PDB file of C-alpha atoms in Angstrom:
ATOM      1  CA  UNK A 127       0.000   0.000   0.000  1.00  0.00           C
ATOM      2  CA  UNK A 128       1.504   3.301  -1.140  1.00  0.00           C
ATOM      3  CA  UNK A 129       0.265   6.260   0.881  1.00  0.00           C
ATOM      4  CA  UNK A 130       1.512   9.701  -0.093  1.00  0.00           C
ATOM      5  CA  UNK A 131       1.823  12.712   2.153  1.00  0.00           C
ATOM      6  CA  UNK A 132       1.175  16.020   0.482  1.00  0.00           C
ATOM      7  CA  UNK A 133       3.733  18.803   0.047  1.00  0.00           C
ATOM      8  CA  UNK A 134       3.031  22.358   1.213  1.00  0.00           C
ATOM      9  CA  UNK A 135       2.188  23.332  -2.372  1.00  0.00           C
ATOM     10  CA  UNK A 136      -0.148  20.356  -2.806  1.00  0.00           C
ATOM     11  CA  UNK A 137      -1.921  21.134   0.459  1.00  0.00           C
ATOM     12  CA  UNK A 138      -2.570  24.685  -0.716  1.00  0.00           C
ATOM     13  CA  UNK A 139      -4.113  23.357  -3.927  1.00  0.00           C
ATOM     14  CA  UNK A 140      -6.240  20.941  -1.937  1.00  0.00           C
ATOM     15  CA  UNK A 141      -7.457  23.754   0.304  1.00  0.00           C
ATOM     16  CA  UNK A 142      -8.686  25.539  -2.818  1.00  0.00           C
ATOM     17  CA  UNK A 143     -10.351  22.381  -4.195  1.00  0.00           C
ATOM     18  CA  UNK A 144     -11.983  21.736  -0.822  1.00  0.00           C
ATOM     19  CA  UNK A 145     -13.257  25.289  -0.541  1.00  0.00           C
ATOM     20  CA  UNK A 146     -14.747  25.149  -4.038  1.00  0.00           C
ATOM     21  CA  UNK A 147     -16.422  21.809  -3.307  1.00  0.00           C
ATOM     22  CA  UNK A 148     -18.071  23.250  -0.196  1.00  0.00           C
ATOM     23  CA  UNK A 149     -19.092  26.283  -2.228  1.00  0.00           C
ATOM     24  CA  UNK A 150     -21.037  24.069  -4.665  1.00  0.00           C
ATOM     25  CA  UNK A 151     -22.957  22.462  -1.792  1.00  0.00           C
ATOM     26  CA  UNK A 152     -23.692  25.902  -0.345  1.00  0.00           C
ATOM     27  CA  UNK A 153     -24.911  27.047  -3.772  1.00  0.00           C
ATOM     28  CA  UNK A 154     -27.246  24.096  -4.350  1.00  0.00           C
ATOM     29  CA  UNK A 155     -28.814  24.057  -0.860  1.00  0.00           C
ATOM     30  CA  UNK A 156     -31.700  26.509  -1.599  1.00  0.00           C
ATOM     31  CA  UNK A 157     -32.729  24.472  -4.639  1.00  0.00           C
ATOM     32  CA  UNK A 158     -33.245  21.233  -2.687  1.00  0.00           C
ATOM     33  CA  UNK A 159     -37.004  21.400  -2.258  1.00  0.00           C
ATOM     34  CA  UNK A 160     -40.131  19.471  -3.141  1.00  0.00           C
ATOM     35  CA  UNK A 161     -40.792  19.271  -6.883  1.00  0.00           C
ATOM     36  CA  UNK A 162     -37.249  19.568  -8.222  1.00  0.00           C
ATOM     37  CA  UNK A 163     -35.730  16.510  -9.892  1.00  0.00           C
ATOM     38  CA  UNK A 164     -32.345  15.071  -9.001  1.00  0.00           C
ATOM     39  CA  UNK A 165     -31.393  15.588 -12.654  1.00  0.00           C
ATOM     40  CA  UNK A 166     -32.125  19.305 -12.344  1.00  0.00           C
ATOM     41  CA  UNK A 167     -29.960  19.479  -9.215  1.00  0.00           C
ATOM     42  CA  UNK A 168     -27.177  17.750 -11.135  1.00  0.00           C
ATOM     43  CA  UNK A 169     -27.423  20.217 -14.029  1.00  0.00           C
ATOM     44  CA  UNK A 170     -27.351  23.198 -11.659  1.00  0.00           C
ATOM     45  CA  UNK A 171     -24.219  21.846  -9.962  1.00  0.00           C
ATOM     46  CA  UNK A 172     -22.589  20.988 -13.286  1.00  0.00           C
ATOM     47  CA  UNK A 173     -23.172  24.478 -14.670  1.00  0.00           C
ATOM     48  CA  UNK A 174     -21.878  26.106 -11.486  1.00  0.00           C
ATOM     49  CA  UNK A 175     -18.716  23.982 -11.365  1.00  0.00           C
ATOM     50  CA  UNK A 176     -17.909  24.421 -15.066  1.00  0.00           C
ATOM     51  CA  UNK A 177     -19.168  27.913 -15.893  1.00  0.00           C
ATOM     52  CA  UNK A 178     -18.786  29.797 -12.597  1.00  0.00           C
ATOM     53  CA  UNK A 179     -15.839  28.061 -10.923  1.00  0.00           C
ATOM     54  CA  UNK A 180     -14.027  27.063 -14.122  1.00  0.00           C
ATOM     55  CA  UNK A 181     -13.446  23.605 -12.665  1.00  0.00           C
ATOM     56  CA  UNK A 182     -14.199  19.979 -13.532  1.00  0.00           C
ATOM     57  CA  UNK A 183     -16.861  17.749 -11.912  1.00  0.00           C
ATOM     58  CA  UNK A 184     -14.840  14.630 -11.076  1.00  0.00           C
ATOM     59  CA  UNK A 185     -17.668  12.061 -11.186  1.00  0.00           C
ATOM     60  CA  UNK A 186     -18.617  12.797 -14.815  1.00  0.00           C
ATOM     61  CA  UNK A 187     -17.412   9.859 -16.970  1.00  0.00           C
ATOM     62  CA  UNK A 188     -15.431   8.454 -14.028  1.00  0.00           C
ATOM     63  CA  UNK A 189     -14.943   4.741 -14.687  1.00  0.00           C
ATOM     64  CA  UNK A 190     -12.993   2.694 -12.130  1.00  0.00           C
ATOM     65  CA  UNK A 191     -12.241  -0.930 -13.102  1.00  0.00           C
ATOM     66  CA  UNK A 192     -15.411  -2.969 -13.440  1.00  0.00           C
ATOM     67  CA  UNK A 193     -17.726   0.038 -13.758  1.00  0.00           C
ATOM     68  CA  UNK A 194     -19.333   1.725 -16.736  1.00  0.00           C
ATOM     69  CA  UNK A 195     -18.571   5.481 -16.951  1.00  0.00           C
ATOM     70  CA  UNK A 196     -20.595   7.474 -14.436  1.00  0.00           C
ATOM     71  CA  UNK A 197     -23.037   9.592 -16.479  1.00  0.00           C
ATOM     72  CA  UNK A 198     -23.586  12.620 -14.225  1.00  0.00           C
ATOM     73  CA  UNK A 199     -21.641  15.330 -12.401  1.00  0.00           C
ATOM     74  CA  UNK A 200     -22.816  14.666  -8.824  1.00  0.00           C
ATOM     75  CA  UNK A 201     -24.329  11.752  -6.896  1.00  0.00           C
ATOM     76  CA  UNK A 202     -27.821  12.086  -5.441  1.00  0.00           C
ATOM     77  CA  UNK A 203     -28.983   9.378  -3.036  1.00  0.00           C
ATOM     78  CA  UNK A 204     -32.589   9.590  -1.828  1.00  0.00           C
ATOM     79  CA  UNK A 205     -34.098   7.837   1.220  1.00  0.00           C
ATOM     80  CA  UNK A 206     -33.017   4.151   1.057  1.00  0.00           C
ATOM     81  CA  UNK A 207     -30.307   4.873  -1.511  1.00  0.00           C
ATOM     82  CA  UNK A 208     -26.984   4.572   0.288  1.00  0.00           C
ATOM     83  CA  UNK A 209     -24.542   6.182  -2.143  1.00  0.00           C
ATOM     84  CA  UNK A 210     -23.681   6.789  -5.817  1.00  0.00           C
ATOM     85  CA  UNK A 211     -27.289   7.500  -6.757  1.00  0.00           C
ATOM     86  CA  UNK A 212     -27.450   8.574 -10.409  1.00  0.00           C
ATOM     87  CA  UNK A 213     -29.460  11.798 -10.877  1.00  0.00           C
ATOM     88  CA  UNK A 214     -32.430  11.600 -13.223  1.00  0.00           C
ATOM     89  CA  UNK A 215     -36.164  12.231 -13.450  1.00  0.00           C
ATOM     90  CA  UNK A 216     -36.961  11.495  -9.807  1.00  0.00           C
ATOM     91  CA  UNK A 217     -38.815  14.400  -8.213  1.00  0.00           C
ATOM     92  CA  UNK A 218     -38.076  15.158  -4.594  1.00  0.00           C
ATOM     93  CA  UNK A 219     -41.127  15.221  -2.356  1.00  0.00           C
ATOM     94  CA  UNK A 220     -41.985  16.408   1.129  1.00  0.00           C
ATOM     95  CA  UNK A 221     -40.436  14.100   3.726  1.00  0.00           C
ATOM     96  CA  UNK A 222     -37.528  12.884   1.586  1.00  0.00           C
ATOM     97  CA  UNK A 223     -33.945  12.903   2.774  1.00  0.00           C
ATOM     98  CA  UNK A 224     -31.261  13.203   0.090  1.00  0.00           C
ATOM     99  CA  UNK A 225     -27.489  13.073   0.079  1.00  0.00           C
ATOM    100  CA  UNK A 226     -25.702  15.199  -2.517  1.00  0.00           C
ATOM    101  CA  UNK A 227     -22.087  14.177  -3.110  1.00  0.00           C
ATOM    102  CA  UNK A 228     -19.850  16.672  -4.914  1.00  0.00           C
ATOM    103  CA  UNK A 229     -16.242  16.308  -6.062  1.00  0.00           C
ATOM    104  CA  UNK A 230     -14.519  19.228  -7.763  1.00  0.00           C
ATOM    105  CA  UNK A 231     -11.193  19.109  -9.626  1.00  0.00           C
ATOM    106  CA  UNK A 232      -9.405  22.452  -9.341  1.00  0.00           C
ATOM    107  CA  UNK A 233      -5.906  22.918 -10.748  1.00  0.00           C
ATOM    108  CA  UNK A 234      -5.493  19.134 -10.905  1.00  0.00           C
ATOM    109  CA  UNK A 235      -6.510  18.413  -7.289  1.00  0.00           C
ATOM    110  CA  UNK A 236      -9.735  17.001  -5.859  1.00  0.00           C
ATOM    111  CA  UNK A 237     -12.057  18.160  -3.104  1.00  0.00           C
ATOM    112  CA  UNK A 238     -14.775  15.726  -1.998  1.00  0.00           C
ATOM    113  CA  UNK A 239     -17.737  16.319   0.303  1.00  0.00           C
ATOM    114  CA  UNK A 240     -21.368  15.326   0.770  1.00  0.00           C
ATOM    115  CA  UNK A 241     -24.255  16.555   2.868  1.00  0.00           C
ATOM    116  CA  UNK A 242     -27.702  15.382   3.845  1.00  0.00           C
ATOM    117  CA  UNK A 243     -30.653  17.583   2.932  1.00  0.00           C
ATOM    118  CA  UNK A 244     -34.169  17.241   4.333  1.00  0.00           C
ATOM    119  CA  UNK A 245     -37.070  18.086   2.041  1.00  0.00           C
ATOM    120  CA  UNK A 246     -39.932  19.872   3.778  1.00  0.00           C
ATOM    121  CA  UNK A 247     -41.211  18.207   6.954  1.00  0.00           C
ATOM    122  CA  UNK A 248     -39.382  14.938   7.532  1.00  0.00           C
ATOM    123  CA  UNK A 249     -40.160  12.210  10.063  1.00  0.00           C
ATOM    124  CA  UNK A 250     -38.593  12.080  13.506  1.00  0.00           C
ATOM    125  CA  UNK A 251     -36.852   8.869  12.460  1.00  0.00           C
ATOM    126  CA  UNK A 252     -35.347  10.481   9.358  1.00  0.00           C
ATOM    127  CA  UNK A 253     -34.159  13.536  11.271  1.00  0.00           C
ATOM    128  CA  UNK A 254     -32.558  11.403  13.966  1.00  0.00           C
ATOM    129  CA  UNK A 255     -30.736   9.256  11.413  1.00  0.00           C
ATOM    130  CA  UNK A 256     -29.321  12.343   9.701  1.00  0.00           C
ATOM    131  CA  UNK A 257     -28.271  13.808  13.056  1.00  0.00           C
ATOM    132  CA  UNK A 258     -26.604  10.639  14.343  1.00  0.00           C
ATOM    133  CA  UNK A 259     -24.765  10.157  11.039  1.00  0.00           C
ATOM    134  CA  UNK A 260     -23.464  13.737  11.266  1.00  0.00           C
ATOM    135  CA  UNK A 261     -22.274  12.988  14.797  1.00  0.00           C
ATOM    136  CA  UNK A 262     -20.571   9.824  13.508  1.00  0.00           C
ATOM    137  CA  UNK A 263     -18.700  11.918  10.939  1.00  0.00           C
ATOM    138  CA  UNK A 264     -17.400  14.304  13.593  1.00  0.00           C
ATOM    139  CA  UNK A 265     -16.595  11.576  16.084  1.00  0.00           C
ATOM    140  CA  UNK A 266     -14.382  10.122  13.366  1.00  0.00           C
ATOM    141  CA  UNK A 267     -12.821  13.454  12.459  1.00  0.00           C
ATOM    142  CA  UNK A 268     -11.764  14.322  16.020  1.00  0.00           C
ATOM    143  CA  UNK A 269      -9.708  11.111  16.193  1.00  0.00           C
ATOM    144  CA  UNK A 270      -7.429  12.446  13.457  1.00  0.00           C
ATOM    145  CA  UNK A 271      -3.915  13.528  14.376  1.00  0.00           C
ATOM    146  CA  UNK A 272      -0.383  12.463  13.578  1.00  0.00           C
ATOM    147  CA  UNK A 273       0.354   9.245  15.472  1.00  0.00           C
ATOM    148  CA  UNK A 274      -3.257   8.061  15.685  1.00  0.00           C
ATOM    149  CA  UNK A 275      -4.473   5.050  13.698  1.00  0.00           C
ATOM    150  CA  UNK A 276      -7.151   4.560  11.066  1.00  0.00           C
ATOM    151  CA  UNK A 277      -8.806   2.038  13.381  1.00  0.00           C
ATOM    152  CA  UNK A 278      -9.441   4.837  15.878  1.00  0.00           C
ATOM    153  CA  UNK A 279     -11.634   6.597  13.304  1.00  0.00           C
ATOM    154  CA  UNK A 280     -13.624   3.511  12.391  1.00  0.00           C
ATOM    155  CA  UNK A 281     -14.100   2.470  15.999  1.00  0.00           C
ATOM    156  CA  UNK A 282     -15.486   5.851  17.057  1.00  0.00           C
ATOM    157  CA  UNK A 283     -17.970   5.850  14.175  1.00  0.00           C
ATOM    158  CA  UNK A 284     -19.077   2.248  14.675  1.00  0.00           C
ATOM    159  CA  UNK A 285     -19.546   2.631  18.429  1.00  0.00           C
ATOM    160  CA  UNK A 286     -21.821   5.645  18.108  1.00  0.00           C
ATOM    161  CA  UNK A 287     -23.857   4.260  15.206  1.00  0.00           C
ATOM    162  CA  UNK A 288     -24.493   0.903  16.829  1.00  0.00           C
ATOM    163  CA  UNK A 289     -25.172   2.434  20.254  1.00  0.00           C
ATOM    164  CA  UNK A 290     -27.856   4.506  18.511  1.00  0.00           C
ATOM    165  CA  UNK A 291     -29.467   1.387  17.051  1.00  0.00           C
ATOM    166  CA  UNK A 292     -28.109   1.794  13.526  1.00  0.00           C
ATOM    167  CA  UNK A 293     -25.734  -0.182  11.306  1.00  0.00           C
ATOM    168  CA  UNK A 294     -22.582   0.780   9.391  1.00  0.00           C
ATOM    169  CA  UNK A 295     -22.242   0.008   5.689  1.00  0.00           C
ATOM    170  CA  UNK A 296     -18.994  -1.925   5.267  1.00  0.00           C
ATOM    171  CA  UNK A 297     -18.611  -2.301   1.514  1.00  0.00           C
ATOM    172  CA  UNK A 298     -17.807   1.385   0.957  1.00  0.00           C
ATOM    173  CA  UNK A 299     -15.369   3.590   2.836  1.00  0.00           C
ATOM    174  CA  UNK A 300     -13.404   6.807   2.872  1.00  0.00           C
ATOM    175  CA  UNK A 301     -10.247   7.105   0.823  1.00  0.00           C
ATOM    176  CA  UNK A 302      -7.066   8.996   0.228  1.00  0.00           C
ATOM    177  CA  UNK A 303      -7.457  11.877  -2.195  1.00  0.00           C
ATOM    178  CA  UNK A 304      -5.250  14.337  -4.033  1.00  0.00           C
ATOM    179  CA  UNK A 305      -4.265  14.494  -7.684  1.00  0.00           C
ATOM    180  CA  UNK A 306      -6.256  11.272  -7.993  1.00  0.00           C
ATOM    181  CA  UNK A 307      -9.921  10.913  -7.031  1.00  0.00           C
ATOM    182  CA  UNK A 308      -9.263   7.726  -5.039  1.00  0.00           C
ATOM    183  CA  UNK A 309      -5.904   7.028  -3.432  1.00  0.00           C
ATOM    184  CA  UNK A 310      -4.670   4.948  -0.531  1.00  0.00           C
ATOM    185  CA  UNK A 311      -5.478   4.501   2.283  1.00  0.00           C
ATOM    186  CA  UNK A 312      -8.955   3.070   2.598  1.00  0.00           C
ATOM    187  CA  UNK A 313     -10.680   4.649   5.597  1.00  0.00           C
ATOM    188  CA  UNK A 314     -13.071   2.113   7.098  1.00  0.00           C
ATOM    189  CA  UNK A 315     -16.013   3.315   9.172  1.00  0.00           C
ATOM    190  CA  UNK A 316     -15.727   0.411  11.605  1.00  0.00           C
ATOM    191  CA  UNK A 317     -12.801  -1.194  13.386  1.00  0.00           C
ATOM    192  CA  UNK A 318     -10.721  -1.507  16.525  1.00  0.00           C
ATOM    193  CA  UNK A 319      -8.751   1.296  18.196  1.00  0.00           C
ATOM    194  CA  UNK A 320      -4.959   1.410  17.867  1.00  0.00           C
ATOM    195  CA  UNK A 321      -5.028  -0.736  14.714  1.00  0.00           C
ATOM    196  CA  UNK A 322      -4.453  -0.020  11.048  1.00  0.00           C
ATOM    197  CA  UNK A 323      -2.284   2.564   9.354  1.00  0.00           C
ATOM    198  CA  UNK A 324      -0.552   5.084  11.591  1.00  0.00           C
ATOM    199  CA  UNK A 325      -1.466   8.609  10.548  1.00  0.00           C
ATOM    200  CA  UNK A 326       1.218  11.046   9.430  1.00  0.00           C
ATOM    201  CA  UNK A 327       1.101  14.800   9.017  1.00  0.00           C
ATOM    202  CA  UNK A 328       0.356  15.653   5.381  1.00  0.00           C
ATOM    203  CA  UNK A 329      -1.976  12.738   4.690  1.00  0.00           C
ATOM    204  CA  UNK A 330      -5.280  13.760   3.125  1.00  0.00           C
ATOM    205  CA  UNK A 331      -8.319  11.504   3.026  1.00  0.00           C
ATOM    206  CA  UNK A 332     -12.100  11.497   3.225  1.00  0.00           C
ATOM    207  CA  UNK A 333     -14.259  10.342   6.107  1.00  0.00           C
ATOM    208  CA  UNK A 334     -17.761   9.540   4.826  1.00  0.00           C
ATOM    209  CA  UNK A 335     -19.802   7.186   7.018  1.00  0.00           C
ATOM    210  CA  UNK A 336     -22.859   5.559   5.468  1.00  0.00           C
ATOM    211  CA  UNK A 337     -25.277   4.654   8.270  1.00  0.00           C
ATOM    212  CA  UNK A 338     -28.443   2.592   7.810  1.00  0.00           C
ATOM    213  CA  UNK A 339     -31.551   2.784   9.989  1.00  0.00           C
ATOM    214  CA  UNK A 340     -32.021  -0.963   9.481  1.00  0.00           C
ATOM    215  CA  UNK A 341     -29.554  -3.687   8.648  1.00  0.00           C
ATOM    216  CA  UNK A 342     -26.185  -3.064   7.003  1.00  0.00           C
ATOM    217  CA  UNK A 343     -26.834  -5.230   3.935  1.00  0.00           C
ATOM    218  CA  UNK A 344     -26.883  -3.424   0.576  1.00  0.00           C
ATOM    219  CA  UNK A 345     -27.376  -4.194  -3.095  1.00  0.00           C
ATOM    220  CA  UNK A 346     -26.555  -2.549  -6.425  1.00  0.00           C
ATOM    221  CA  UNK A 347     -29.303  -1.344  -8.749  1.00  0.00           C
ATOM    222  CA  UNK A 348     -29.480  -2.159 -12.468  1.00  0.00           C
ATOM    223  CA  UNK A 349     -27.697   1.068 -13.442  1.00  0.00           C
ATOM    224  CA  UNK A 350     -24.517  -0.439 -11.988  1.00  0.00           C
ATOM    225  CA  UNK A 351     -23.915   2.514  -9.664  1.00  0.00           C
ATOM    226  CA  UNK A 352     -26.805   3.234  -7.288  1.00  0.00           C
ATOM    227  CA  UNK A 353     -26.465   1.402  -3.967  1.00  0.00           C
ATOM    228  CA  UNK A 354     -29.571   0.774  -1.836  1.00  0.00           C
ATOM    229  CA  UNK A 355     -30.336  -0.888   1.481  1.00  0.00           C
ATOM    230  CA  UNK A 356     -31.539  -4.460   1.043  1.00  0.00           C
ATOM    231  CA  UNK A 357     -34.281  -4.025   3.638  1.00  0.00           C
ATOM    232  CA  UNK A 358     -35.401  -0.685   2.144  1.00  0.00           C
ATOM    233  CA  UNK A 359     -34.534   1.149   5.360  1.00  0.00           C
ATOM    234  CA  UNK A 360     -33.392   4.770   5.279  1.00  0.00           C
ATOM    235  CA  UNK A 361     -29.689   5.514   4.889  1.00  0.00           C
ATOM    236  CA  UNK A 362     -27.685   8.678   5.531  1.00  0.00           C
ATOM    237  CA  UNK A 363     -24.158   9.882   4.777  1.00  0.00           C
ATOM    238  CA  UNK A 364     -21.996  12.919   5.445  1.00  0.00           C
ATOM    239  CA  UNK A 365     -18.496  13.460   4.094  1.00  0.00           C
ATOM    240  CA  UNK A 366     -15.530  15.789   4.523  1.00  0.00           C
ATOM    241  CA  UNK A 367     -11.994  15.882   3.157  1.00  0.00           C
ATOM    242  CA  UNK A 368      -9.493  15.907   6.033  1.00  0.00           C
ATOM    243  CA  UNK A 369      -5.833  16.929   6.284  1.00  0.00           C
ATOM    244  CA  UNK A 370      -3.756  15.314   9.040  1.00  0.00           C
ATOM    245  CA  UNK A 371      -1.628  17.826  10.974  1.00  0.00           C
ATOM    246  CA  UNK A 372       0.941  17.392  13.737  1.00  0.00           C
ATOM    247  CA  UNK A 373      -1.534  18.629  16.332  1.00  0.00           C
ATOM    248  CA  UNK A 374      -4.779  17.303  14.887  1.00  0.00           C
ATOM    249  CA  UNK A 375      -6.680  17.898  11.682  1.00  0.00           C
ATOM    250  CA  UNK A 376      -7.910  20.478   9.214  1.00  0.00           C
ATOM    251  CA  UNK A 377     -11.285  20.038   7.495  1.00  0.00           C
ATOM    252  CA  UNK A 378     -10.662  21.187   3.920  1.00  0.00           C
ATOM    253  CA  UNK A 379     -14.331  21.164   2.873  1.00  0.00           C
ATOM    254  CA  UNK A 380     -15.749  23.281   5.690  1.00  0.00           C
ATOM    255  CA  UNK A 381     -17.829  26.374   4.913  1.00  0.00           C
ATOM    256  CA  UNK A 382     -20.391  28.652   6.483  1.00  0.00           C
ATOM    257  CA  UNK A 383     -23.134  26.442   5.072  1.00  0.00           C
ATOM    258  CA  UNK A 384     -21.711  23.279   6.580  1.00  0.00           C
ATOM    259  CA  UNK A 385     -23.098  22.124   9.885  1.00  0.00           C
ATOM    260  CA  UNK A 386     -20.597  22.823  12.632  1.00  0.00           C
ATOM    261  CA  UNK A 387     -18.986  20.289  14.920  1.00  0.00           C
ATOM    262  CA  UNK A 388     -21.466  19.311  17.649  1.00  0.00           C
ATOM    263  CA  UNK A 389     -20.523  21.035  20.903  1.00  0.00           C
ATOM    264  CA  UNK A 390     -20.336  17.790  22.886  1.00  0.00           C
ATOM    265  CA  UNK A 391     -17.789  16.224  20.507  1.00  0.00           C
ATOM    266  CA  UNK A 392     -14.173  17.103  21.182  1.00  0.00           C
TER     267      UNK A 392
END
């Protein structure tokens, strides 16, 4: 496994890519309402990334081994869709929860982030799942510092999710990121403390827990990309791009529109 640490110049480029990624999510937030289609949200994001930011939407035509090229510029995962939902004609309706996942390439470097959005009046169960998943994200983030281990991140996420009565999706995980969309290491959202790769200052990776209200089992839809829960239970995900520092971490995809770290998590 070859894990790269980023140079000072690379980190600066990744700060820009992260800021622009967060900016897209801030831009699209007011449009996420009942009646809009996921395809319209995708087109709005695409036009903003390309025409306003002068950047590239990384998912468009992305084709890792074994996959057909991804046909859209963002991922939109609604209700029981876990991740990689392909935008299309689906209209959002009151009570839906939707994850929008945005990756921007700026000056050759990637920023990657996703947020949950709630459409109109959602159920107590849906709101709680979104809230607990957000807490899982931050419980993972605060483990990050030089000398800690990847297992510390996964353990913190798994403990909180399962204590809350939820399950952690295991087939998908966070990842290193930089000049490439997906780099080493893999960042699992479950695990044991003090195990796995030892973190070093200059590493950059995503933390992006996918938490199901029901069981952890998933399946892939016919489009080859969209992942759903097998039991049709709701699923939620939040994601940030994180830089490891000597004293802790820096969240590269933070913005004014991003929910802040819960006060009780430190």
